[in-house]
Coordinates of C-alpha atoms and ligand atoms in Angstrom, one line a residue:
M1 CA -5.3 -28.0 -10.5
S2 CA -6.8 -31.3 -12.2
L3 CA -9.8 -32.2 -13.6
Q4 CA -11.1 -33.9 -11.0
Q5 CA -10.6 -31.8 -8.0
A6 CA -11.9 -28.6 -9.5
V7 CA -15.3 -27.0 -8.0
A8 CA -17.8 -25.5 -10.4
A9 CA -18.4 -22.1 -9.0
V10 CA -16.5 -20.0 -5.5
V11 CA -18.3 -18.6 -2.4
V12 CA -17.6 -16.2 -1.2
L13 CA -19.6 -14.9 1.7
A14 CA -19.3 -10.7 2.0
A15 CA -22.6 -9.0 2.7
G16 CA -22.3 -8.9 6.7
Q17 CA -21.9 -5.9 8.4
G18 CA -18.9 -6.3 10.5
T19 CA -20.6 -4.8 13.7
R20 CA -17.7 -5.6 16.1
M21 CA -15.8 -3.3 13.5
R22 CA -17.1 -0.2 14.5
S23 CA -16.2 1.1 11.2
A24 CA -18.4 3.0 8.0
T25 CA -15.6 0.7 6.0
P26 CA -16.9 -2.7 5.2
K27 CA -15.5 -5.4 6.6
V28 CA -14.4 -7.0 3.7
L29 CA -12.9 -3.7 3.0
H30 CA -10.7 -3.3 4.7
E31 CA -7.0 -3.6 4.0
L32 CA -3.9 -5.5 5.2
G33 CA -0.8 -6.1 2.9
G34 CA -1.7 -4.2 -0.1
R35 CA -5.6 -5.8 -0.6
S36 CA -8.5 -5.9 0.8
M37 CA -10.0 -9.0 2.8
L38 CA -12.1 -9.3 -0.3
G39 CA -9.3 -9.3 -2.1
H40 CA -7.2 -11.6 -0.2
V41 CA -9.8 -14.5 -0.5
L42 CA -10.2 -13.9 -4.2
A43 CA -6.7 -14.5 -4.4
A44 CA -6.9 -18.2 -2.8
T45 CA -9.7 -19.0 -4.3
A46 CA -8.3 -17.8 -8.2
P47 CA -6.3 -20.4 -8.6
L48 CA -9.1 -23.5 -8.0
E49 CA -10.0 -21.4 -11.7
A50 CA -14.2 -22.2 -10.5
G51 CA -16.2 -21.9 -13.3
A52 CA -18.0 -18.8 -11.5
T53 CA -17.2 -16.9 -8.7
L54 CA -20.0 -15.4 -6.3
V55 CA -19.8 -12.5 -3.6
V56 CA -22.6 -12.6 -1.3
V57 CA -23.1 -8.6 -0.6
G58 CA -25.6 -6.5 1.5
S59 CA -24.0 -4.4 4.3
G60 CA -22.3 -1.6 2.1
R61 CA -23.3 -3.0 -0.9
E62 CA -22.0 -0.2 -3.5
S63 CA -18.8 0.2 -2.3
V64 CA -18.3 -3.8 -2.0
E65 CA -19.8 -3.8 -5.4
A66 CA -17.4 -1.0 -6.6
H67 CA -14.4 -2.6 -5.5
L68 CA -15.2 -6.4 -6.8
A69 CA -15.1 -4.4 -10.2
A70 CA -12.6 -3.4 -9.8
V71 CA -10.0 -6.2 -8.5
A72 CA -12.0 -8.9 -9.7
P73 CA -13.7 -8.5 -12.6
G74 CA -14.8 -12.0 -13.9
A75 CA -16.4 -12.1 -10.3
R76 CA -20.5 -11.5 -10.2
A77 CA -22.1 -10.1 -6.9
V78 CA -24.8 -11.6 -5.4
V79 CA -27.3 -9.2 -3.4
Q80 CA -28.4 -10.4 -0.1
E81 CA -31.1 -8.1 1.0
E82 CA -31.0 -8.2 4.5
Q83 CA -28.2 -10.8 6.8
R84 CA -30.4 -13.3 8.2
G85 CA -27.3 -15.3 8.8
S86 CA -24.0 -17.3 6.5
G87 CA -27.0 -19.7 5.6
H88 CA -29.5 -17.5 4.4
A89 CA -26.4 -16.0 2.5
A90 CA -25.7 -19.1 1.2
R91 CA -28.9 -20.2 -0.1
V92 CA -29.2 -16.3 -1.8
A93 CA -25.8 -17.2 -4.0
M94 CA -27.9 -20.6 -4.5
D95 CA -30.7 -19.1 -5.9
A96 CA -28.6 -16.7 -8.2
V97 CA -27.3 -20.0 -10.7
P98 CA -30.4 -22.2 -10.0
D99 CA -28.2 -24.3 -13.0
L100 CA -25.4 -24.9 -11.1
E101 CA -24.3 -28.4 -10.5
G102 CA -21.2 -29.9 -8.9
P103 CA -19.2 -29.0 -6.0
V104 CA -19.5 -25.6 -4.8
L105 CA -16.7 -23.9 -2.6
V106 CA -17.8 -21.8 0.0
V107 CA -15.7 -19.4 2.1
N108 CA -15.8 -16.8 5.0
G109 CA -15.4 -13.3 3.3
D110 CA -13.3 -12.4 6.5
S111 CA -10.9 -15.2 6.5
P112 CA -7.7 -13.1 4.5
L113 CA -5.3 -15.8 5.4
L114 CA -6.2 -18.9 3.1
T115 CA -3.6 -19.6 1.5
P116 CA -4.6 -21.4 -2.4
A117 CA -2.7 -25.1 -1.1
T118 CA -4.8 -25.3 2.1
L119 CA -7.9 -25.0 -0.6
G120 CA -6.8 -27.2 -2.9
A121 CA -6.5 -29.8 -0.5
L122 CA -9.7 -29.1 1.0
V123 CA -10.9 -29.8 -2.6
A124 CA -9.4 -32.5 -3.3
A125 CA -9.5 -34.3 0.4
H126 CA -13.3 -33.6 -0.7
H127 CA -13.3 -35.4 -4.0
A128 CA -11.3 -38.0 -2.6
A129 CA -13.8 -39.0 0.5
G130 CA -15.9 -38.7 -2.3
S131 CA -18.3 -36.7 0.7
V132 CA -21.2 -34.5 -0.1
F133 CA -19.9 -31.7 2.3
T134 CA -17.0 -31.0 3.6
V135 CA -15.5 -28.7 5.9
L136 CA -12.5 -26.7 6.5
T137 CA -11.4 -27.2 10.3
A138 CA -8.9 -26.1 12.9
E139 CA -6.9 -26.9 15.9
V140 CA -6.3 -23.7 17.8
G141 CA -5.5 -22.6 21.0
D142 CA -8.1 -20.5 22.0
P143 CA -11.7 -21.4 20.2
T144 CA -13.2 -18.4 22.0
G145 CA -16.1 -17.5 19.7
L146 CA -15.9 -19.7 16.7
G147 CA -18.1 -22.8 16.1
R148 CA -17.0 -26.1 17.2
I149 CA -16.8 -29.6 15.8
V150 CA -18.7 -32.3 17.0
R151 CA -17.2 -35.4 15.8
D152 CA -19.0 -39.1 17.2
A153 CA -16.6 -42.0 19.1
G154 CA -15.6 -42.2 15.9
G155 CA -13.9 -39.5 15.0
A156 CA -16.8 -38.6 12.3
P157 CA -18.2 -35.4 12.1
R158 CA -21.5 -34.6 13.5
A159 CA -22.6 -31.6 14.0
I160 CA -20.9 -27.7 13.9
V161 CA -22.2 -26.3 17.2
E162 CA -22.3 -21.9 17.6
E163 CA -20.1 -21.3 20.8
K164 CA -23.5 -19.4 21.7
D165 CA -25.6 -23.1 21.1
A166 CA -22.6 -24.4 22.8
T167 CA -22.8 -26.6 25.8
D168 CA -19.9 -26.0 28.0
E169 CA -18.6 -30.0 27.2
Q170 CA -18.8 -28.5 23.7
R171 CA -17.4 -25.3 24.0
A172 CA -14.3 -27.0 25.6
I173 CA -13.7 -28.5 21.9
R174 CA -10.8 -26.8 20.5
E175 CA -10.9 -28.0 17.1
V176 CA -13.3 -25.0 15.3
N177 CA -15.2 -24.4 11.8
A178 CA -12.9 -22.4 9.6
G179 CA -15.6 -21.1 7.4
V180 CA -14.5 -23.1 4.3
Y181 CA -17.0 -25.0 3.3
V182 CA -17.0 -27.8 0.0
A183 CA -20.6 -29.3 -1.2
N184 CA -22.4 -30.5 -3.9
A185 CA -24.7 -27.6 -5.3
A186 CA -28.1 -30.0 -5.0
T187 CA -27.0 -31.2 -1.9
L188 CA -26.4 -27.6 -0.7
R189 CA -29.6 -26.1 -2.1
R190 CA -31.5 -28.9 -0.2
V191 CA -29.7 -28.5 2.8
L192 CA -29.9 -24.7 2.7
A193 CA -34.0 -24.6 2.2
G194 CA -34.0 -26.6 6.0
L195 CA -32.4 -24.2 7.8
S196 CA -34.1 -22.6 11.1
T197 CA -33.7 -19.5 12.9
A198 CA -34.0 -21.9 16.7
N199 CA -30.4 -21.1 17.5
A200 CA -28.9 -18.2 20.4
Q201 CA -28.6 -15.4 17.3
G202 CA -31.7 -16.2 15.4
E203 CA -30.2 -16.4 11.6
Q204 CA -29.8 -19.6 9.3
Y205 CA -26.6 -20.9 10.1
L206 CA -24.5 -22.4 7.3
T207 CA -22.8 -24.3 9.6
D208 CA -26.0 -26.0 10.6
A209 CA -26.2 -28.2 7.2
L210 CA -23.9 -30.4 8.7
A211 CA -25.7 -32.5 11.0
P212 CA -29.1 -33.2 9.3
L213 CA -27.2 -34.9 6.5
V214 CA -25.1 -36.7 9.3
E215 CA -28.2 -38.0 10.1
G216 CA -29.8 -39.0 6.4
G217 CA -27.3 -40.6 5.6
A218 CA -25.0 -38.6 3.4
P219 CA -21.0 -38.8 2.8
V220 CA -19.8 -35.8 5.1
A221 CA -16.2 -35.0 6.0
A222 CA -14.6 -32.5 8.5
V223 CA -10.8 -31.7 7.3
R224 CA -8.3 -30.4 9.7
A225 CA -6.0 -27.7 7.8
E226 CA -2.3 -28.5 7.4
D227 CA -1.5 -24.1 9.4
P228 CA -4.4 -23.5 11.7
V229 CA -3.0 -19.8 10.9
D230 CA -4.4 -20.0 7.5
V231 CA -7.9 -19.8 8.4
L232 CA -8.2 -17.2 11.6
G233 CA -11.1 -14.9 10.4
C234 CA -10.9 -11.4 11.2
N235 CA -13.8 -9.5 13.2
D236 CA -12.6 -6.8 15.2
Q237 CA -9.6 -4.1 14.7
R238 CA -7.1 -6.5 16.8
E239 CA -7.9 -8.5 15.3
L240 CA -7.5 -6.8 11.4
A241 CA -3.9 -6.1 14.1
A242 CA -2.7 -9.6 13.6
R243 CA -3.7 -10.9 10.1
R244 CA -1.7 -7.9 9.1
R245 CA 1.4 -9.0 10.8
T246 CA 0.6 -12.9 10.4
L247 CA 0.6 -11.8 6.9
N248 CA 3.6 -9.7 6.3
D249 CA 5.8 -12.1 8.6
R250 CA 4.9 -15.1 5.8
V251 CA 5.9 -12.4 2.7
L252 CA 9.1 -11.3 4.9
D253 CA 10.0 -15.0 5.5
A254 CA 9.3 -15.9 1.8
L255 CA 11.6 -12.7 1.3
M256 CA 14.7 -13.5 3.7
V257 CA 14.5 -17.5 2.4
A258 CA 14.9 -16.3 -1.0
G259 CA 18.2 -14.1 -0.4
V260 CA 16.8 -10.7 0.8
T261 CA 18.3 -9.0 3.2
V262 CA 15.7 -7.4 6.0
V263 CA 17.7 -6.3 8.7
D264 CA 14.6 -5.2 11.1
P265 CA 11.5 -7.5 9.7
A266 CA 9.0 -6.0 12.7
T267 CA 9.3 -2.5 11.1
T268 CA 9.7 -3.9 7.8
W269 CA 6.1 -4.0 6.0
V270 CA 6.0 -5.1 2.6
D271 CA 3.2 -5.3 0.2
V272 CA 1.5 -9.6 -1.0
T273 CA 1.6 -7.0 -4.7
A274 CA 5.4 -6.1 -4.1
A275 CA 8.8 -7.7 -5.2
V276 CA 12.0 -7.7 -3.8
L277 CA 14.6 -9.4 -5.3
P278 CA 17.3 -12.2 -3.9
G279 CA 20.3 -9.5 -3.1
A280 CA 18.6 -6.5 -2.2
R281 CA 19.0 -4.8 1.8
L282 CA 16.5 -3.5 3.3
L283 CA 17.1 -1.3 6.4
P284 CA 14.6 -0.5 8.9
G285 CA 11.4 1.2 8.1
V286 CA 10.8 0.3 5.4
Q287 CA 7.2 0.0 3.8
L288 CA 6.5 -1.0 0.1
H289 CA 3.4 -0.9 -1.0
G290 CA 1.0 -2.0 -5.0
T291 CA 4.0 -3.1 -7.3
T292 CA 6.9 -2.3 -6.5
T293 CA 9.5 -3.8 -7.3
V294 CA 13.1 -3.4 -5.8
A295 CA 16.4 -4.8 -8.0
A296 CA 18.8 -6.9 -6.6
G297 CA 22.0 -4.9 -4.6
A298 CA 19.8 -2.0 -4.4
V299 CA 18.9 -0.1 -1.0
V300 CA 16.3 1.1 0.5
G301 CA 15.6 2.3 3.6
P302 CA 16.2 2.9 7.1
D303 CA 12.4 4.9 7.0
T304 CA 11.5 5.0 3.6
T305 CA 7.8 4.3 1.7
L306 CA 7.7 3.3 -1.8
T307 CA 4.6 3.2 -3.7
D308 CA 4.2 1.2 -7.0
C309 CA 7.6 2.8 -7.7
T310 CA 10.3 0.3 -9.1
V311 CA 14.2 0.8 -8.1
G312 CA 16.6 -0.3 -9.4
E313 CA 19.7 -3.0 -9.5
D314 CA 22.6 -1.4 -6.9
A315 CA 20.2 1.6 -6.8
T316 CA 19.9 3.5 -2.7
V317 CA 17.0 5.0 -1.7
L318 CA 17.4 6.3 1.8
R319 CA 14.8 8.4 4.4
S320 CA 12.7 9.0 1.0
H321 CA 9.0 8.8 0.2
C322 CA 8.5 7.7 -3.2
S323 CA 5.1 6.9 -5.8
Q324 CA 5.1 4.9 -8.7
S325 CA 8.2 6.4 -9.7
E326 CA 11.8 4.7 -11.3
V327 CA 14.4 4.7 -10.2
G328 CA 17.4 3.5 -12.6
P329 CA 20.4 1.1 -11.8
R330 CA 22.3 3.2 -9.3
A331 CA 20.5 6.0 -8.6
V332 CA 20.5 6.8 -5.8
V333 CA 17.8 9.7 -3.7
G334 CA 17.5 10.8 -1.0
P335 CA 17.7 11.6 2.5
F336 CA 14.6 13.0 2.3
S337 CA 13.8 13.5 -1.0
H338 CA 10.0 13.7 -2.0
L339 CA 9.9 11.6 -5.8
R340 CA 5.6 11.7 -7.0
P341 CA 4.3 10.6 -9.9
G342 CA 6.1 10.2 -13.2
T343 CA 9.7 10.5 -11.5
R344 CA 11.8 8.7 -14.0
L345 CA 16.0 8.1 -12.6
A346 CA 17.9 6.9 -15.5
E347 CA 21.2 5.5 -14.2
G348 CA 23.7 6.5 -12.4
A349 CA 21.3 9.6 -11.9
K350 CA 20.6 11.5 -8.2
V351 CA 18.0 13.2 -6.3
G352 CA 19.1 14.4 -3.0
A353 CA 18.1 16.2 0.3
F354 CA 14.7 17.5 0.2
V355 CA 14.1 17.5 -3.2
E356 CA 10.5 17.1 -4.4
T357 CA 10.3 15.8 -8.1
K358 CA 7.2 15.2 -10.0
N359 CA 6.4 14.2 -13.7
A360 CA 10.2 14.4 -14.1
V361 CA 13.1 12.3 -16.1
V362 CA 16.6 12.9 -14.3
G363 CA 19.9 11.8 -17.4
E364 CA 22.1 9.6 -16.8
G365 CA 24.3 10.3 -14.1
S366 CA 22.9 14.2 -14.1
K367 CA 22.3 14.6 -10.5
V368 CA 20.0 17.6 -8.6
P369 CA 21.9 17.0 -4.5
H370 CA 19.7 19.3 -2.9
L371 CA 16.8 21.7 -1.8
S372 CA 15.4 21.6 -5.2
Y373 CA 11.9 21.5 -6.9
V374 CA 11.9 19.6 -10.5
G375 CA 7.8 19.4 -11.4
D376 CA 7.2 18.8 -15.2
A377 CA 10.8 18.2 -16.6
T378 CA 13.2 16.1 -18.4
I379 CA 16.9 16.8 -17.5
G380 CA 19.4 15.2 -20.0
R381 CA 22.8 13.6 -18.8
G382 CA 25.5 14.5 -17.0
S383 CA 23.8 17.6 -15.8
N384 CA 23.9 19.2 -12.3
I385 CA 21.6 21.5 -11.2
G386 CA 22.2 23.5 -8.3
A387 CA 20.8 23.8 -4.9
A388 CA 18.0 25.6 -4.4
T389 CA 16.7 25.4 -7.8
V390 CA 12.9 25.7 -8.4
F391 CA 11.2 24.5 -11.4
V392 CA 8.6 27.1 -12.0
N393 CA 6.0 24.4 -13.6
Y394 CA 2.0 26.5 -12.9
D395 CA 1.1 30.0 -13.5
G396 CA -2.3 29.5 -11.5
V397 CA -3.7 28.8 -14.4
T398 CA -1.8 25.9 -16.7
K399 CA 1.6 23.6 -16.1
S400 CA 4.1 24.0 -18.6
H401 CA 7.3 21.9 -18.9
T402 CA 11.7 23.0 -18.7
T403 CA 14.3 20.6 -21.2
I404 CA 17.3 20.4 -20.0
G405 CA 20.0 19.7 -22.2
D406 CA 23.5 17.4 -21.3
A407 CA 25.9 18.6 -19.7
V408 CA 24.2 21.9 -18.4
R409 CA 25.3 23.7 -15.0
V410 CA 22.0 25.0 -13.8
G411 CA 23.2 27.9 -10.9
S412 CA 22.0 27.5 -7.2
D413 CA 19.2 29.3 -6.5
T414 CA 17.8 29.4 -10.0
M415 CA 14.6 29.9 -11.2
L416 CA 13.5 28.3 -14.0
V417 CA 9.8 29.5 -15.5
A418 CA 8.6 27.6 -18.2
P419 CA 8.2 26.6 -20.8
V420 CA 11.7 27.2 -21.6
T421 CA 15.2 25.7 -22.5
V422 CA 18.1 25.3 -21.4
G423 CA 20.3 24.2 -23.9
D424 CA 23.3 21.5 -24.1
G425 CA 26.6 22.1 -21.7
A426 CA 24.5 26.2 -21.1
Y427 CA 25.3 27.2 -17.6
T428 CA 22.9 29.6 -16.0
A429 CA 24.4 32.1 -12.6
A430 CA 22.9 30.6 -9.4
G431 CA 20.5 33.3 -8.3
S432 CA 18.6 34.3 -12.0
V433 CA 15.0 33.8 -12.6
I434 CA 15.8 32.4 -16.6
T435 CA 12.5 33.2 -18.1
Q436 CA 14.1 32.5 -22.0
D437 CA 16.2 30.0 -23.6
V438 CA 19.5 29.9 -23.0
P439 CA 21.1 28.5 -26.0
P440 CA 23.7 25.8 -25.8
G441 CA 27.0 26.9 -24.5
A442 CA 25.3 30.5 -23.7
M443 CA 25.7 31.9 -19.6
G444 CA 22.1 32.7 -18.8
V445 CA 22.0 35.9 -16.0
A446 CA 19.3 37.1 -15.3
R447 CA 19.6 39.2 -11.9
A448 CA 19.8 42.1 -10.6
R449 CA 24.5 44.0 -10.8
Q450 CA 24.7 44.1 -6.9
R451 CA 25.9 47.3 -6.1
N452 CA 28.1 48.1 -3.1
V453 CA 27.7 51.3 -0.9
A454 CA 30.9 52.6 0.3
G455 CA 31.2 53.4 4.4
W456 CA 27.9 52.9 4.5
V457 CA 27.9 50.9 7.9
A458 CA 30.0 53.9 9.5
R459 CA 27.8 55.9 8.4
R460 CA 24.4 54.0 8.9
R461 CA 25.6 51.8 12.1
P462 CA 28.0 53.6 14.1
G463 CA 29.6 52.4 17.2
T464 CA 28.2 49.0 15.9
A465 CA 30.5 46.0 16.5
A466 CA 30.1 46.1 13.2
A467 CA 31.9 49.6 13.1
Q468 CA 34.3 48.6 14.8
A469 CA 35.1 45.2 12.8
A470 CA 35.3 47.6 9.3
A471 CA 37.5 50.1 11.1
A472 CA 39.0 47.8 12.2
A473 CA 39.8 46.2 8.5
T474 CA 39.5 49.9 6.8
G475 CA 42.6 51.2 9.5
A476 CA 39.6 54.2 10.0
A477 CA 38.8 55.3 13.6
A478 CA 35.2 54.4 14.3
E479 CA 33.2 57.3 15.3
G480 CA 30.0 57.8 17.3
T481 CA 28.2 55.6 19.4
A482 CA 25.3 53.0 19.3
G483 CA 22.1 54.9 19.1
S484 CA 23.7 58.6 17.7
R485 CA 23.3 58.7 14.8
P486 CA 24.4 61.1 11.7
A487 CA 21.5 62.4 9.6
S488 CA 21.4 61.0 6.0
D489 CA 23.4 62.4 3.9
G490 CA 22.3 60.5 0.5
A491 CA 25.6 59.6 0.4
D492 CA 24.3 56.0 1.0
R493 CA 22.5 55.9 -2.5
P494 CA 25.0 56.5 -5.1
A495 CA 24.3 56.7 -8.1
E496 CA 27.5 54.8 -9.4
P497 CA 26.6 50.5 -9.1
G498 CA 28.8 49.0 -6.6
A499 CA 31.5 46.3 -7.5
H500 CA 30.3 44.0 -8.8
H501 CA 30.8 40.0 -9.7
E502 CA 30.6 38.2 -13.2
Q503 CA 29.7 35.0 -13.2
Ligands
UD1_1 C1 -18.6 -17.9 11.4 C2 -18.9 -19.2 11.7 C3 -18.4 -20.4 12.8 C4 -17.4 -20.0 12.1 C5 -16.9 -18.9 12.3 C6 -15.1 -18.6 11.5 C7 -21.8 -19.5 11.0 C8 -23.0 -19.5 11.6 N1 -20.6 -19.4 12.2 O1 -18.7 -16.9 12.8 O2 -18.7 -21.8 12.7 O3 -16.1 -20.9 13.5 O4 -17.2 -17.8 11.1 O5 -14.3 -17.8 10.9 O6 -21.7 -19.3 9.8 N2 -22.6 -13.0 6.0 C9 -22.9 -12.7 5.1 N3 -24.0 -12.5 5.1 C10 -25.0 -12.8 6.8 C11 -24.3 -13.0 7.7 C12 -22.7 -12.8 7.0 O7 -22.7 -13.1 3.7 O8 -26.4 -12.3 6.7 C13 -21.3 -13.6 5.9 C14 -19.5 -12.5 7.2 O9 -19.5 -11.0 5.8 C15 -18.9 -13.7 7.3 C16 -19.2 -14.5 6.7 O10 -20.7 -14.8 6.2 O11 -17.7 -12.7 5.7 C17 -19.2 -15.5 8.5 O12 -19.9 -14.5 8.8 P1 -19.8 -14.1 10.6 O13 -20.9 -12.4 11.4 O14 -18.2 -13.4 10.5 O15 -19.7 -15.3 11.6 P2 -19.0 -15.6 12.6 O16 -19.5 -15.8 13.6 O17 -17.2 -14.7 12.2
CA2 CA1 -16.3 -13.9 11.4

């Protein structure tokens, strides 16, 4: 933005109650595409590099102020104690910066589709026209509820008339006020001071600033937005859903133009803050939130939600739910995996079906293929974690870490009771409860030995299908009938252990 086009300040009107949302959340804090409505407006105004950004807050003031501090710490909140209308809100803002001079951009806080290009064009038009007050307008199919732009026979703007105050003739006008204005500070102060409340809503309308300037012969302008969609406001839940859809369509369009495959745009949702590189493929039902990035060649979905994740080149994330996790190049996740914060999968690692991970590093080429929990763990390279293994990281008081070396084979159904270390090249026997370190190359066995009680079925379950099958297999005659059991002779509890199988 050249200096000639710059604005001295941006004023965002965000104090209104948003009654029509019928929500406890202040209107401007409703979310779409990964940002609050207010966040979108601030993102659109940021490239103007205004000297100051003022946000008028009132309804739900504490939460709006807290949000503002988080998303735009450079912006200043100005409190409008009573919501007496958009004109009053603008006045409160101007009163907060009494020494400010030059052009000021005033914008409704409920216009989440505004773009830097649209705002830049408005500011440029304001300067080009030598105007003291310029309003952004749009030609819309259905102007219901919006302020109408009344022009004279020569096409010059004369007034903005709110629908509730409009004549039938004015209601037929389809050019509407976008709720975005550029005005010279001194002019704005003067005209805002003279606003009345003699209208249908008994409020001080910012829109009433235009007519007196025209009557006083001041140069004003009304500039149509190139894309009327940009200026759409958001007053209720239906409009919020519609704006969210529009925003998403924009994001997906840009991705597809750049070379991302989006198989089903209708069910794919990508936040404006997420990045997907050309050559990536998004399958149906994918949601990419926050700072998520997906690299070229990666395939995400179907039915996958990623929040603040990075997915490396040629990686696959299938039917999974992941947050604050890194999926390395050529790594494979899913189906049905849950990667929780702090998960890092190195190149070629695999996390498979019904596996949950948290604060866990899985080394290059290592695999956790089935039904496991991996919490607070470091796994080296080329290791395999058998099905149904649990990293027992919590003793009810503290969380402890487990370290698995390189080329380790953890047997199925191993409980790794942290803190514990399994050294490079070590094994654990299936079904073990590992409470002590396993040295490199050793086999950790921690389970009861098996014993087989010979003839138990014939004695204790005579006449059953099992007894018959056993008899057929061993060549013995099946004795007795179901329900008539001989008294125990104690032989089902032999002192000798049964045969066991050492792994
Ligand atoms: C407003 C315009 C209308 C325009 C439409 C575009 C007025 C009087 N009307 O109507 O011409 O077509 O936007 O979407 O401005 N606000 C405050 N304090 C208040 C009242 C409102 O900060 O006391 C803020 C709201 O939070 C909102 C903005 O001003 O961000 C506009 O108010 P809203 O009630 O949404 O006005 P609309 O009826 O949509
Ligand atoms: Ca509105």
